[in-house]
PDB file of C-alpha atoms in Angstrom:
ATOM      1  CA  MET A   1       0.012  -0.018   0.067  1.00 54.00           C
ATOM      2  CA  ASN A   2       2.872   2.483   0.902  1.00 67.00           C
ATOM      3  CA  GLU A   3       4.639   1.608  -2.412  1.00 76.00           C
ATOM      4  CA  ARG A   4       1.477   2.392  -4.342  1.00 78.00           C
ATOM      5  CA  HIS A   5       0.941   5.678  -2.444  1.00 77.00           C
ATOM      6  CA  ASP A   6       4.501   6.615  -3.140  1.00 80.00           C
ATOM      7  CA  ALA A   7       4.093   5.883  -6.848  1.00 85.00           C
ATOM      8  CA  MET A   8       0.836   7.838  -6.894  1.00 85.00           C
ATOM      9  CA  TYR A   9       2.556  10.929  -5.275  1.00 83.00           C
ATOM     10  CA  GLN A  10       5.526  10.732  -7.608  1.00 86.00           C
ATOM     11  CA  ALA A  11       3.294  10.407 -10.698  1.00 86.00           C
ATOM     12  CA  ALA A  12       1.028  13.333  -9.573  1.00 85.00           C
ATOM     13  CA  THR A  13       4.039  15.518  -8.784  1.00 83.00           C
ATOM     14  CA  GLN A  14       5.731  14.853 -12.168  1.00 84.00           C
ATOM     15  CA  TYR A  15       2.454  15.214 -14.162  1.00 83.00           C
ATOM     16  CA  TYR A  16       0.832  18.242 -12.463  1.00 78.00           C
ATOM     17  CA  LEU A  17       3.832  20.179 -11.226  1.00 73.00           C
ATOM     18  CA  ARG A  18       6.667  19.362 -13.679  1.00 74.00           C
ATOM     19  CA  GLY A  19       4.434  18.836 -16.728  1.00 75.00           C
ATOM     20  CA  ASP A  20       5.962  15.470 -17.593  1.00 80.00           C
ATOM     21  CA  THR A  21       4.096  13.290 -20.086  1.00 84.00           C
ATOM     22  CA  MET A  22       2.448   9.978 -18.993  1.00 83.00           C
ATOM     23  CA  GLU A  23       4.857   8.143 -21.235  1.00 86.00           C
ATOM     24  CA  SER A  24       7.930   9.572 -19.511  1.00 88.00           C
ATOM     25  CA  ILE A  25       6.409   9.013 -16.058  1.00 90.00           C
ATOM     26  CA  ALA A  26       5.540   5.408 -16.936  1.00 90.00           C
ATOM     27  CA  HIS A  27       9.176   4.815 -18.196  1.00 89.00           C
ATOM     28  CA  GLY A  28      10.638   6.256 -15.033  1.00 90.00           C
ATOM     29  CA  LEU A  29       8.443   4.254 -12.697  1.00 90.00           C
ATOM     30  CA  GLY A  30       8.627   1.084 -14.751  1.00 90.00           C
ATOM     31  CA  LEU A  31       4.866   1.081 -15.272  1.00 91.00           C
ATOM     32  CA  SER A  32       2.440   1.076 -18.230  1.00 91.00           C
ATOM     33  CA  ARG A  33       0.838   4.310 -19.387  1.00 85.00           C
ATOM     34  CA  SER A  34      -2.545   2.964 -18.308  1.00 85.00           C
ATOM     35  CA  SER A  35      -1.202   2.272 -14.799  1.00 89.00           C
ATOM     36  CA  VAL A  36       0.001   5.894 -14.575  1.00 87.00           C
ATOM     37  CA  SER A  37      -3.382   7.112 -15.726  1.00 84.00           C
ATOM     38  CA  ARG A  38      -5.032   5.086 -12.948  1.00 86.00           C
ATOM     39  CA  LEU A  39      -2.612   6.426 -10.353  1.00 88.00           C
ATOM     40  CA  LEU A  40      -3.479  10.025 -11.373  1.00 85.00           C
ATOM     41  CA  SER A  41      -7.192   9.259 -11.218  1.00 81.00           C
ATOM     42  CA  GLN A  42      -6.733   7.846  -7.700  1.00 85.00           C
ATOM     43  CA  ALA A  43      -4.796  10.839  -6.713  1.00 83.00           C
ATOM     44  CA  ARG A  44      -7.671  13.126  -7.604  1.00 80.00           C
ATOM     45  CA  ARG A  45     -10.252  10.804  -6.039  1.00 79.00           C
ATOM     46  CA  GLU A  46      -8.415  10.635  -2.729  1.00 80.00           C
ATOM     47  CA  GLY A  47      -7.761  14.374  -2.578  1.00 77.00           C
ATOM     48  CA  LEU A  48      -4.042  14.266  -3.117  1.00 78.00           C
ATOM     49  CA  VAL A  49      -4.604  16.319  -6.304  1.00 78.00           C
ATOM     50  CA  ARG A  50      -7.282  19.008  -6.243  1.00 71.00           C
ATOM     51  CA  ILE A  51      -8.210  20.845  -9.363  1.00 65.00           C
ATOM     52  CA  THR A  52     -10.034  24.070  -9.194  1.00 61.00           C
ATOM     53  CA  ILE A  53     -11.394  26.398 -11.961  1.00 56.00           C
ATOM     54  CA  ALA A  54     -11.555  30.061 -11.279  1.00 53.00           C
ATOM     55  CA  ASP A  55     -14.984  31.624 -11.808  1.00 54.00           C
ATOM     56  CA  ALA A  56     -15.213  33.661 -14.878  1.00 49.00           C
ATOM     57  CA  THR A  57     -16.056  36.798 -12.988  1.00 51.00           C
ATOM     58  CA  GLY A  58     -15.077  36.070  -9.412  1.00 59.00           C
ATOM     59  CA  ALA A  59     -13.648  38.986  -7.455  1.00 61.00           C
ATOM     60  CA  ALA A  60     -13.419  41.076 -10.599  1.00 70.00           C
ATOM     61  CA  SER A  61     -17.214  41.352 -11.160  1.00 86.00           C
ATOM     62  CA  PRO A  62     -18.902  44.713 -10.346  1.00 91.00           C
ATOM     63  CA  GLU A  63     -21.076  42.950  -7.717  1.00 94.00           C
ATOM     64  CA  ALA A  64     -18.002  41.502  -5.996  1.00 94.00           C
ATOM     65  CA  ARG A  65     -16.223  44.921  -5.997  1.00 94.00           C
ATOM     66  CA  ALA A  66     -19.465  46.547  -4.641  1.00 96.00           C
ATOM     67  CA  LEU A  67     -19.747  44.016  -1.791  1.00 96.00           C
ATOM     68  CA  ARG A  68     -16.052  44.523  -0.882  1.00 95.00           C
ATOM     69  CA  ASP A  69     -16.467  48.325  -0.908  1.00 95.00           C
ATOM     70  CA  ARG A  70     -19.650  48.462   1.060  1.00 95.00           C
ATOM     71  CA  PHE A  71     -19.129  45.596   3.579  1.00 96.00           C
ATOM     72  CA  GLY A  72     -15.412  44.961   3.565  1.00 95.00           C
ATOM     73  CA  VAL A  73     -15.690  41.291   2.521  1.00 96.00           C
ATOM     74  CA  ALA A  74     -13.960  39.207  -0.210  1.00 96.00           C
ATOM     75  CA  ALA A  75     -16.788  38.109  -2.421  1.00 96.00           C
ATOM     76  CA  HIS A  76     -16.551  34.787  -4.309  1.00 96.00           C
ATOM     77  CA  LEU A  77     -19.287  34.937  -6.940  1.00 95.00           C
ATOM     78  CA  VAL A  78     -20.692  31.908  -8.785  1.00 94.00           C
ATOM     79  CA  ASN A  79     -22.664  32.653 -11.978  1.00 92.00           C
ATOM     80  CA  VAL A  80     -25.907  30.560 -11.840  1.00 90.00           C
ATOM     81  CA  SER A  81     -28.610  30.681 -14.394  1.00 86.00           C
ATOM     82  CA  ALA A  82     -31.562  32.929 -13.251  1.00 82.00           C
ATOM     83  CA  ALA A  83     -33.846  29.981 -14.425  1.00 83.00           C
ATOM     84  CA  SER A  84     -32.142  27.517 -12.033  1.00 87.00           C
ATOM     85  CA  SER A  85     -34.040  25.998  -9.214  1.00 90.00           C
ATOM     86  CA  ALA A  86     -33.274  26.875  -5.647  1.00 90.00           C
ATOM     87  CA  SER A  87     -31.710  23.497  -5.028  1.00 90.00           C
ATOM     88  CA  ILE A  88     -29.410  23.783  -8.062  1.00 92.00           C
ATOM     89  CA  ARG A  89     -28.391  27.294  -7.054  1.00 93.00           C
ATOM     90  CA  LEU A  90     -27.473  26.014  -3.516  1.00 94.00           C
ATOM     91  CA  ASP A  91     -25.606  23.029  -5.000  1.00 94.00           C
ATOM     92  CA  GLN A  92     -23.381  25.162  -7.281  1.00 94.00           C
ATOM     93  CA  VAL A  93     -22.594  27.682  -4.552  1.00 96.00           C
ATOM     94  CA  ALA A  94     -21.845  24.896  -2.041  1.00 95.00           C
ATOM     95  CA  GLN A  95     -19.399  23.374  -4.514  1.00 94.00           C
ATOM     96  CA  ARG A  96     -17.513  26.667  -4.764  1.00 95.00           C
ATOM     97  CA  ALA A  97     -17.524  27.134  -0.956  1.00 96.00           C
ATOM     98  CA  ALA A  98     -16.240  23.562  -0.445  1.00 95.00           C
ATOM     99  CA  SER A  99     -13.305  24.321  -2.802  1.00 93.00           C
ATOM    100  CA  LEU A 100     -12.547  27.578  -1.003  1.00 95.00           C
ATOM    101  CA  LEU A 101     -12.691  25.858   2.438  1.00 96.00           C
ATOM    102  CA  THR A 102     -10.437  23.025   1.229  1.00 94.00           C
ATOM    103  CA  ASP A 103      -7.794  25.545   0.231  1.00 92.00           C
ATOM    104  CA  ALA A 104      -8.155  27.441   3.537  1.00 94.00           C
ATOM    105  CA  VAL A 105      -7.768  24.640   6.122  1.00 95.00           C
ATOM    106  CA  HIS A 106      -4.278  23.912   7.198  1.00 91.00           C
ATOM    107  CA  GLU A 107      -2.503  21.318   9.337  1.00 91.00           C
ATOM    108  CA  ASP A 108      -3.037  21.644  13.180  1.00 94.00           C
ATOM    109  CA  GLY A 109      -5.878  24.127  12.418  1.00 95.00           C
ATOM    110  CA  PHE A 110      -9.100  24.618  14.328  1.00 98.00           C
ATOM    111  CA  LEU A 111     -12.194  24.707  12.011  1.00 98.00           C
ATOM    112  CA  GLY A 112     -15.475  25.912  13.409  1.00 98.00           C
ATOM    113  CA  VAL A 113     -18.639  24.608  11.632  1.00 97.00           C
ATOM    114  CA  ALA A 114     -22.182  25.704  12.101  1.00 96.00           C
ATOM    115  CA  TRP A 115     -24.990  23.494  10.994  1.00 91.00           C
ATOM    116  CA  GLY A 116     -27.833  24.157   8.633  1.00 89.00           C
ATOM    117  CA  VAL A 117     -29.134  23.485   5.149  1.00 89.00           C
ATOM    118  CA  THR A 118     -26.282  25.308   3.423  1.00 93.00           C
ATOM    119  CA  MET A 119     -23.622  23.665   5.520  1.00 94.00           C
ATOM    120  CA  ALA A 120     -25.112  20.181   4.885  1.00 92.00           C
ATOM    121  CA  SER A 121     -24.852  20.815   1.182  1.00 94.00           C
ATOM    122  CA  LEU A 122     -21.232  22.108   1.467  1.00 96.00           C
ATOM    123  CA  ALA A 123     -20.203  19.081   3.484  1.00 95.00           C
ATOM    124  CA  ARG A 124     -21.450  16.712   0.680  1.00 93.00           C
ATOM    125  CA  HIS A 125     -19.103  18.395  -1.759  1.00 94.00           C
ATOM    126  CA  LEU A 126     -15.882  18.396   0.306  1.00 94.00           C
ATOM    127  CA  PRO A 127     -13.232  16.340  -1.392  1.00 89.00           C
ATOM    128  CA  ARG A 128     -10.847  14.124   0.608  1.00 87.00           C
ATOM    129  CA  HIS A 129      -7.916  16.276   1.745  1.00 88.00           C
ATOM    130  CA  PRO A 130      -6.244  14.548   4.679  1.00 88.00           C
ATOM    131  CA  LEU A 131      -4.211  16.887   6.958  1.00 90.00           C
ATOM    132  CA  SER A 132      -2.492  16.309  10.185  1.00 91.00           C
ATOM    133  CA  GLY A 133      -3.873  17.645  13.532  1.00 94.00           C
ATOM    134  CA  VAL A 134      -7.041  19.331  12.348  1.00 96.00           C
ATOM    135  CA  SER A 135      -9.882  19.810  14.772  1.00 97.00           C
ATOM    136  CA  VAL A 136     -13.529  20.326  13.729  1.00 98.00           C
ATOM    137  CA  VAL A 137     -15.500  22.180  16.419  1.00 98.00           C
ATOM    138  CA  GLN A 138     -19.317  22.547  16.426  1.00 97.00           C
ATOM    139  CA  MET A 139     -20.091  26.239  16.807  1.00 96.00           C
ATOM    140  CA  ASN A 140     -23.766  26.135  18.060  1.00 94.00           C
ATOM    141  CA  GLY A 141     -26.017  23.617  19.804  1.00 91.00           C
ATOM    142  CA  GLY A 142     -28.236  21.515  17.732  1.00 84.00           C
ATOM    143  CA  ALA A 143     -31.004  20.051  19.957  1.00 70.00           C
ATOM    144  CA  ASN A 144     -34.688  21.361  19.901  1.00 64.00           C
ATOM    145  CA  PRO A 145     -37.804  20.518  21.931  1.00 55.00           C
ATOM    146  CA  ARG A 146     -38.603  17.532  19.657  1.00 56.00           C
ATOM    147  CA  THR A 147     -35.166  16.041  18.887  1.00 55.00           C
ATOM    148  CA  THR A 148     -31.517  15.892  20.136  1.00 48.00           C
ATOM    149  CA  GLY A 149     -30.269  17.150  16.692  1.00 52.00           C
ATOM    150  CA  VAL A 150     -27.463  14.622  17.035  1.00 52.00           C
ATOM    151  CA  PRO A 151     -28.122  12.523  13.821  1.00 61.00           C
ATOM    152  CA  TYR A 152     -28.559  15.541  11.634  1.00 72.00           C
ATOM    153  CA  VAL A 153     -25.694  17.617  13.049  1.00 87.00           C
ATOM    154  CA  GLY A 154     -23.439  14.657  13.626  1.00 88.00           C
ATOM    155  CA  GLU A 155     -23.606  13.383  10.134  1.00 90.00           C
ATOM    156  CA  MET A 156     -22.787  16.794   8.742  1.00 92.00           C
ATOM    157  CA  LEU A 157     -19.798  17.286  11.155  1.00 94.00           C
ATOM    158  CA  GLN A 158     -18.532  13.759  10.374  1.00 94.00           C
ATOM    159  CA  ARG A 159     -18.508  14.442   6.641  1.00 94.00           C
ATOM    160  CA  VAL A 160     -16.318  17.580   7.272  1.00 96.00           C
ATOM    161  CA  ALA A 161     -14.041  15.614   9.611  1.00 95.00           C
ATOM    162  CA  THR A 162     -13.626  12.788   7.124  1.00 94.00           C
ATOM    163  CA  ALA A 163     -12.601  15.163   4.359  1.00 93.00           C
ATOM    164  CA  PHE A 164      -9.653  16.542   6.443  1.00 94.00           C
ATOM    165  CA  ASP A 165      -8.957  13.396   8.480  1.00 93.00           C
ATOM    166  CA  ALA A 166      -9.892  15.481  11.485  1.00 96.00           C
ATOM    167  CA  ARG A 167     -11.142  14.866  15.057  1.00 96.00           C
ATOM    168  CA  VAL A 168     -14.601  16.216  15.965  1.00 96.00           C
ATOM    169  CA  THR A 169     -15.711  18.041  18.985  1.00 96.00           C
ATOM    170  CA  PRO A 170     -19.496  18.238  19.248  1.00 94.00           C
ATOM    171  CA  PHE A 171     -21.383  20.869  21.274  1.00 95.00           C
ATOM    172  CA  PRO A 172     -24.006  18.900  23.221  1.00 91.00           C
ATOM    173  CA  VAL A 173     -26.395  21.709  24.113  1.00 93.00           C
ATOM    174  CA  PRO A 174     -29.699  22.878  22.643  1.00 91.00           C
ATOM    175  CA  ALA A 175     -29.713  25.495  19.878  1.00 91.00           C
ATOM    176  CA  PHE A 176     -31.858  27.632  22.274  1.00 92.00           C
ATOM    177  CA  PHE A 177     -32.206  27.049  25.979  1.00 93.00           C
ATOM    178  CA  ASP A 178     -35.742  27.504  27.466  1.00 91.00           C
ATOM    179  CA  HIS A 179     -34.282  29.810  30.116  1.00 94.00           C
ATOM    180  CA  ALA A 180     -31.407  32.175  30.012  1.00 96.00           C
ATOM    181  CA  GLU A 181     -30.583  31.075  33.555  1.00 97.00           C
ATOM    182  CA  THR A 182     -30.122  27.471  32.373  1.00 96.00           C
ATOM    183  CA  LYS A 183     -27.631  28.599  29.763  1.00 96.00           C
ATOM    184  CA  GLN A 184     -25.602  30.620  32.400  1.00 97.00           C
ATOM    185  CA  ALA A 185     -25.514  27.565  34.622  1.00 97.00           C
ATOM    186  CA  MET A 186     -24.455  25.184  31.775  1.00 96.00           C
ATOM    187  CA  TRP A 187     -21.729  27.646  30.690  1.00 97.00           C
ATOM    188  CA  ARG A 188     -20.105  26.989  34.092  1.00 97.00           C
ATOM    189  CA  GLU A 189     -19.901  23.279  33.459  1.00 96.00           C
ATOM    190  CA  ARG A 190     -16.372  21.971  32.784  1.00 96.00           C
ATOM    191  CA  SER A 191     -17.454  19.884  29.803  1.00 95.00           C
ATOM    192  CA  ILE A 192     -19.060  22.899  28.156  1.00 96.00           C
ATOM    193  CA  GLN A 193     -16.182  25.200  29.117  1.00 97.00           C
ATOM    194  CA  TYR A 194     -13.911  22.758  27.261  1.00 97.00           C
ATOM    195  CA  VAL A 195     -15.819  23.258  24.045  1.00 97.00           C
ATOM    196  CA  LEU A 196     -16.009  27.035  24.572  1.00 97.00           C
ATOM    197  CA  GLY A 197     -12.266  27.033  24.994  1.00 97.00           C
ATOM    198  CA  LEU A 198     -11.797  25.280  21.670  1.00 98.00           C
ATOM    199  CA  GLN A 199     -14.178  27.785  20.029  1.00 97.00           C
ATOM    200  CA  GLN A 200     -11.816  30.545  21.152  1.00 97.00           C
ATOM    201  CA  ARG A 201      -8.896  28.893  19.291  1.00 97.00           C
ATOM    202  CA  LEU A 202     -10.623  28.692  15.923  1.00 98.00           C
ATOM    203  CA  ASP A 203      -8.625  29.726  12.900  1.00 96.00           C
ATOM    204  CA  ILE A 204     -11.417  29.412  10.418  1.00 98.00           C
ATOM    205  CA  ALA A 205     -15.173  29.353  10.636  1.00 98.00           C
ATOM    206  CA  VAL A 206     -17.661  28.329   7.979  1.00 98.00           C
ATOM    207  CA  PHE A 207     -21.428  29.044   8.287  1.00 97.00           C
ATOM    208  CA  GLY A 208     -24.608  29.831   6.376  1.00 96.00           C
ATOM    209  CA  VAL A 209     -27.204  32.549   6.889  1.00 96.00           C
ATOM    210  CA  GLY A 210     -30.550  31.587   8.445  1.00 92.00           C
ATOM    211  CA  SER A 211     -33.600  33.591   7.341  1.00 91.00           C
ATOM    212  CA  LEU A 212     -37.187  33.956   8.452  1.00 85.00           C
ATOM    213  CA  THR A 213     -38.002  33.798   4.778  1.00 80.00           C
ATOM    214  CA  GLY A 214     -36.165  31.774   2.085  1.00 74.00           C
ATOM    215  CA  SER A 215     -36.654  29.735  -1.088  1.00 74.00           C
ATOM    216  CA  ILE A 216     -35.338  26.861   0.888  1.00 72.00           C
ATOM    217  CA  PRO A 217     -36.507  27.064   4.500  1.00 66.00           C
ATOM    218  CA  SER A 218     -33.780  27.581   7.151  1.00 74.00           C
ATOM    219  CA  HIS A 219     -33.476  24.561   9.425  1.00 69.00           C
ATOM    220  CA  VAL A 220     -33.666  26.799  12.478  1.00 76.00           C
ATOM    221  CA  TYR A 221     -37.139  28.044  11.481  1.00 72.00           C
ATOM    222  CA  ALA A 222     -38.506  24.966   9.849  1.00 66.00           C
ATOM    223  CA  ALA A 223     -37.513  22.205  12.197  1.00 64.00           C
ATOM    224  CA  GLY A 224     -39.102  23.110  15.518  1.00 69.00           C
ATOM    225  CA  TYR A 225     -36.365  25.165  17.082  1.00 76.00           C
ATOM    226  CA  LEU A 226     -38.618  28.196  17.341  1.00 80.00           C
ATOM    227  CA  ASP A 227     -42.453  27.904  17.358  1.00 80.00           C
ATOM    228  CA  ALA A 228     -44.825  30.019  15.242  1.00 83.00           C
ATOM    229  CA  GLU A 229     -45.577  32.444  18.138  1.00 88.00           C
ATOM    230  CA  GLU A 230     -41.812  32.978  18.703  1.00 87.00           C
ATOM    231  CA  ARG A 231     -41.173  33.598  15.008  1.00 87.00           C
ATOM    232  CA  THR A 232     -44.118  36.144  14.815  1.00 89.00           C
ATOM    233  CA  SER A 233     -42.630  37.935  17.840  1.00 92.00           C
ATOM    234  CA  LEU A 234     -39.171  38.032  16.361  1.00 91.00           C
ATOM    235  CA  ALA A 235     -40.408  39.427  13.048  1.00 90.00           C
ATOM    236  CA  ALA A 236     -42.288  42.153  14.962  1.00 93.00           C
ATOM    237  CA  ASP A 237     -38.876  43.021  16.689  1.00 94.00           C
ATOM    238  CA  GLY A 238     -37.293  43.466  13.333  1.00 95.00           C
ATOM    239  CA  VAL A 239     -35.350  40.215  13.271  1.00 95.00           C
ATOM    240  CA  VAL A 240     -34.572  38.980   9.768  1.00 95.00           C
ATOM    241  CA  GLY A 241     -32.411  35.899  10.363  1.00 93.00           C
ATOM    242  CA  ASP A 242     -29.512  34.514  12.242  1.00 95.00           C
ATOM    243  CA  ILE A 243     -25.881  33.425  12.191  1.00 96.00           C
ATOM    244  CA  CYS A 244     -25.022  30.387  14.173  1.00 94.00           C
ATOM    245  CA  THR A 245     -28.561  30.749  15.806  1.00 93.00           C
ATOM    246  CA  VAL A 246     -27.708  34.213  17.022  1.00 96.00           C
ATOM    247  CA  LEU A 247     -30.558  36.377  15.771  1.00 96.00           C
ATOM    248  CA  LEU A 248     -29.991  39.557  13.803  1.00 96.00           C
ATOM    249  CA  ARG A 249     -31.804  42.582  12.542  1.00 97.00           C
ATOM    250  CA  GLU A 250     -31.080  44.069   9.079  1.00 97.00           C
ATOM    251  CA  ASP A 251     -29.070  46.847  10.575  1.00 97.00           C
ATOM    252  CA  GLY A 252     -26.733  44.316  12.151  1.00 97.00           C
ATOM    253  CA  SER A 253     -27.886  44.742  15.749  1.00 98.00           C
ATOM    254  CA  TYR A 254     -28.441  41.708  17.966  1.00 97.00           C
ATOM    255  CA  ALA A 255     -27.381  42.367  21.564  1.00 96.00           C
ATOM    256  CA  ASP A 256     -30.769  43.563  22.761  1.00 97.00           C
ATOM    257  CA  ILE A 257     -32.871  40.698  21.222  1.00 97.00           C
ATOM    258  CA  PRO A 258     -34.119  38.785  24.267  1.00 95.00           C
ATOM    259  CA  THR A 259     -33.967  35.324  22.610  1.00 95.00           C
ATOM    260  CA  ASN A 260     -30.206  35.764  22.137  1.00 97.00           C
ATOM    261  CA  ALA A 261     -29.794  35.358  25.851  1.00 97.00           C
ATOM    262  CA  ARG A 262     -30.899  31.765  25.293  1.00 95.00           C
ATOM    263  CA  ALA A 263     -28.961  31.150  22.039  1.00 95.00           C
ATOM    264  CA  THR A 264     -25.885  28.940  22.096  1.00 95.00           C
ATOM    265  CA  GLY A 265     -23.969  30.044  19.078  1.00 96.00           C
ATOM    266  CA  LEU A 266     -21.047  32.433  18.777  1.00 97.00           C
ATOM    267  CA  THR A 267     -22.102  36.050  18.648  1.00 97.00           C
ATOM    268  CA  PRO A 268     -20.794  38.451  15.959  1.00 97.00           C
ATOM    269  CA  ALA A 269     -18.389  39.966  18.462  1.00 97.00           C
ATOM    270  CA  GLU A 270     -17.022  36.548  19.411  1.00 97.00           C
ATOM    271  CA  MET A 271     -16.757  35.518  15.708  1.00 96.00           C
ATOM    272  CA  ALA A 272     -14.785  38.673  14.934  1.00 96.00           C
ATOM    273  CA  ARG A 273     -11.805  37.114  16.806  1.00 96.00           C
ATOM    274  CA  ILE A 274     -11.628  34.325  14.225  1.00 97.00           C
ATOM    275  CA  PRO A 275      -9.080  35.249  11.494  1.00 97.00           C
ATOM    276  CA  ARG A 276     -10.925  33.659   8.521  1.00 97.00           C
ATOM    277  CA  ARG A 277     -14.699  33.558   8.528  1.00 98.00           C
ATOM    278  CA  ILE A 278     -16.497  32.057   5.423  1.00 98.00           C
ATOM    279  CA  CYS A 279     -20.173  32.844   4.994  1.00 98.00           C
ATOM    280  CA  VAL A 280     -22.061  30.923   2.414  1.00 98.00           C
ATOM    281  CA  VAL A 281     -25.421  31.875   0.940  1.00 97.00           C
ATOM    282  CA  ALA A 282     -27.370  30.952  -2.188  1.00 95.00           C
ATOM    283  CA  ASP A 283     -30.785  32.532  -1.957  1.00 94.00           C
ATOM    284  CA  PRO A 284     -31.882  36.030  -3.077  1.00 94.00           C
ATOM    285  CA  ALA A 285     -34.766  35.802  -0.575  1.00 93.00           C
ATOM    286  CA  ARG A 286     -32.219  35.830   2.222  1.00 95.00           C
ATOM    287  CA  ALA A 287     -30.783  39.195   1.172  1.00 96.00           C
ATOM    288  CA  ARG A 288     -32.043  41.077   4.206  1.00 96.00           C
ATOM    289  CA  ALA A 289     -30.599  38.566   6.584  1.00 96.00           C
ATOM    290  CA  VAL A 290     -27.227  38.598   4.677  1.00 97.00           C
ATOM    291  CA  ARG A 291     -27.144  42.407   4.982  1.00 97.00           C
ATOM    292  CA  GLY A 292     -27.675  42.139   8.714  1.00 97.00           C
ATOM    293  CA  ALA A 293     -24.858  39.576   9.043  1.00 97.00           C
ATOM    294  CA  LEU A 294     -22.428  41.678   6.917  1.00 97.00           C
ATOM    295  CA  ARG A 295     -23.239  44.865   8.970  1.00 97.00           C
ATOM    296  CA  ALA A 296     -22.603  42.848  12.043  1.00 97.00           C
ATOM    297  CA  GLY A 297     -19.104  42.110  10.677  1.00 97.00           C
ATOM    298  CA  VAL A 298     -19.369  38.357  10.852  1.00 97.00           C
ATOM    299  CA  ALA A 299     -17.610  37.497   7.602  1.00 97.00           C
ATOM    300  CA  THR A 300     -14.217  37.970   5.982  1.00 97.00           C
ATOM    301  CA  ASP A 301     -15.282  35.907   2.891  1.00 97.00           C
ATOM    302  CA  LEU A 302     -18.733  35.711   1.281  1.00 98.00           C
ATOM    303  CA  VAL A 303     -19.507  32.851  -1.108  1.00 97.00           C
ATOM    304  CA  LEU A 304     -22.661  33.457  -3.091  1.00 97.00           C
ATOM    305  CA  ASP A 305     -24.288  33.468  -6.529  1.00 95.00           C
ATOM    306  CA  ASP A 306     -24.712  36.464  -8.682  1.00 94.00           C
ATOM    307  CA  GLN A 307     -28.486  36.843  -8.226  1.00 94.00           C
ATOM    308  CA  THR A 308     -28.104  36.851  -4.459  1.00 96.00           C
ATOM    309  CA  ALA A 309     -25.388  39.483  -4.707  1.00 96.00           C
ATOM    310  CA  LYS A 310     -27.613  41.731  -6.762  1.00 96.00           C
ATOM    311  CA  ALA A 311     -30.354  41.360  -4.240  1.00 96.00           C
ATOM    312  CA  ILE A 312     -28.084  42.125  -1.304  1.00 97.00           C
ATOM    313  CA  LEU A 313     -26.823  45.310  -3.052  1.00 96.00           C
ATOM    314  CA  ARG A 314     -30.193  46.447  -4.381  1.00 91.00           C
ATOM    315  CA  HIS A 315     -31.320  47.997  -1.128  1.00 76.00           C
ATOM    316  CA  SER A 316     -28.124  48.286   0.770  1.00 67.00           C
TER     317      SER A 316
END
């Protein structure tokens, strides 16, 4: 097995970095040309070789420049046909975000991951890219009054961990506590303090944008985390969505929203300490929530499609 891995590495290095032909590689390794082709295919399949194609517009598009100028983020735009369905739009943006995240994670790094519809799609697109010493840390609790949230959140986190050969640290608390006093008491527990300590060491965070409205319903609002009465009350208070289950208004304010005293995710102020923060969104209907997130300063990078970018900028 080690000999085959060594041959695969050597073939990939010569072919992709030195530009050698398959024939010359085959001659040097004492293999057939078809064997070299199979080694190169295996190298791509196992994540040893990752091939990315730059978006045709990317950071040079007018929308990307406008997002950078207005909100101070590096925008990574994906051109998606306006006729595409919501699921196709999400899938294409998730692929781009997975590629960006793969390039950003490094050995011995701490990667914070929020859960949600967008992150579940991203996790499915992550290629194998084994690294040494990577830790994947859950950034917000996943339980609600009807379920522990463990199967849903756990599967997503495990996909991310498998991609990087990382260890996972779950956050075994509800998304929202019933009482702020309960959260305060839990935050004093040593097991919870351990996870909170890891969250403070994060190098990279990746997360989506929850929204009270959306083409694809946000998991927070569609899966029993907040009941209809709570959602109505939040909307009346100007809440448009959330980041890591911390609720936000369109102007970026969040500190005076009572429900946030019961939320378990990182606040925008806490996230601001993380050097690289990748926000992923693929839904024009979430534009108000994204504007709130950007005004709160949660992101250094924004991965999105062109239609969503235009919707964000239209009323900003």
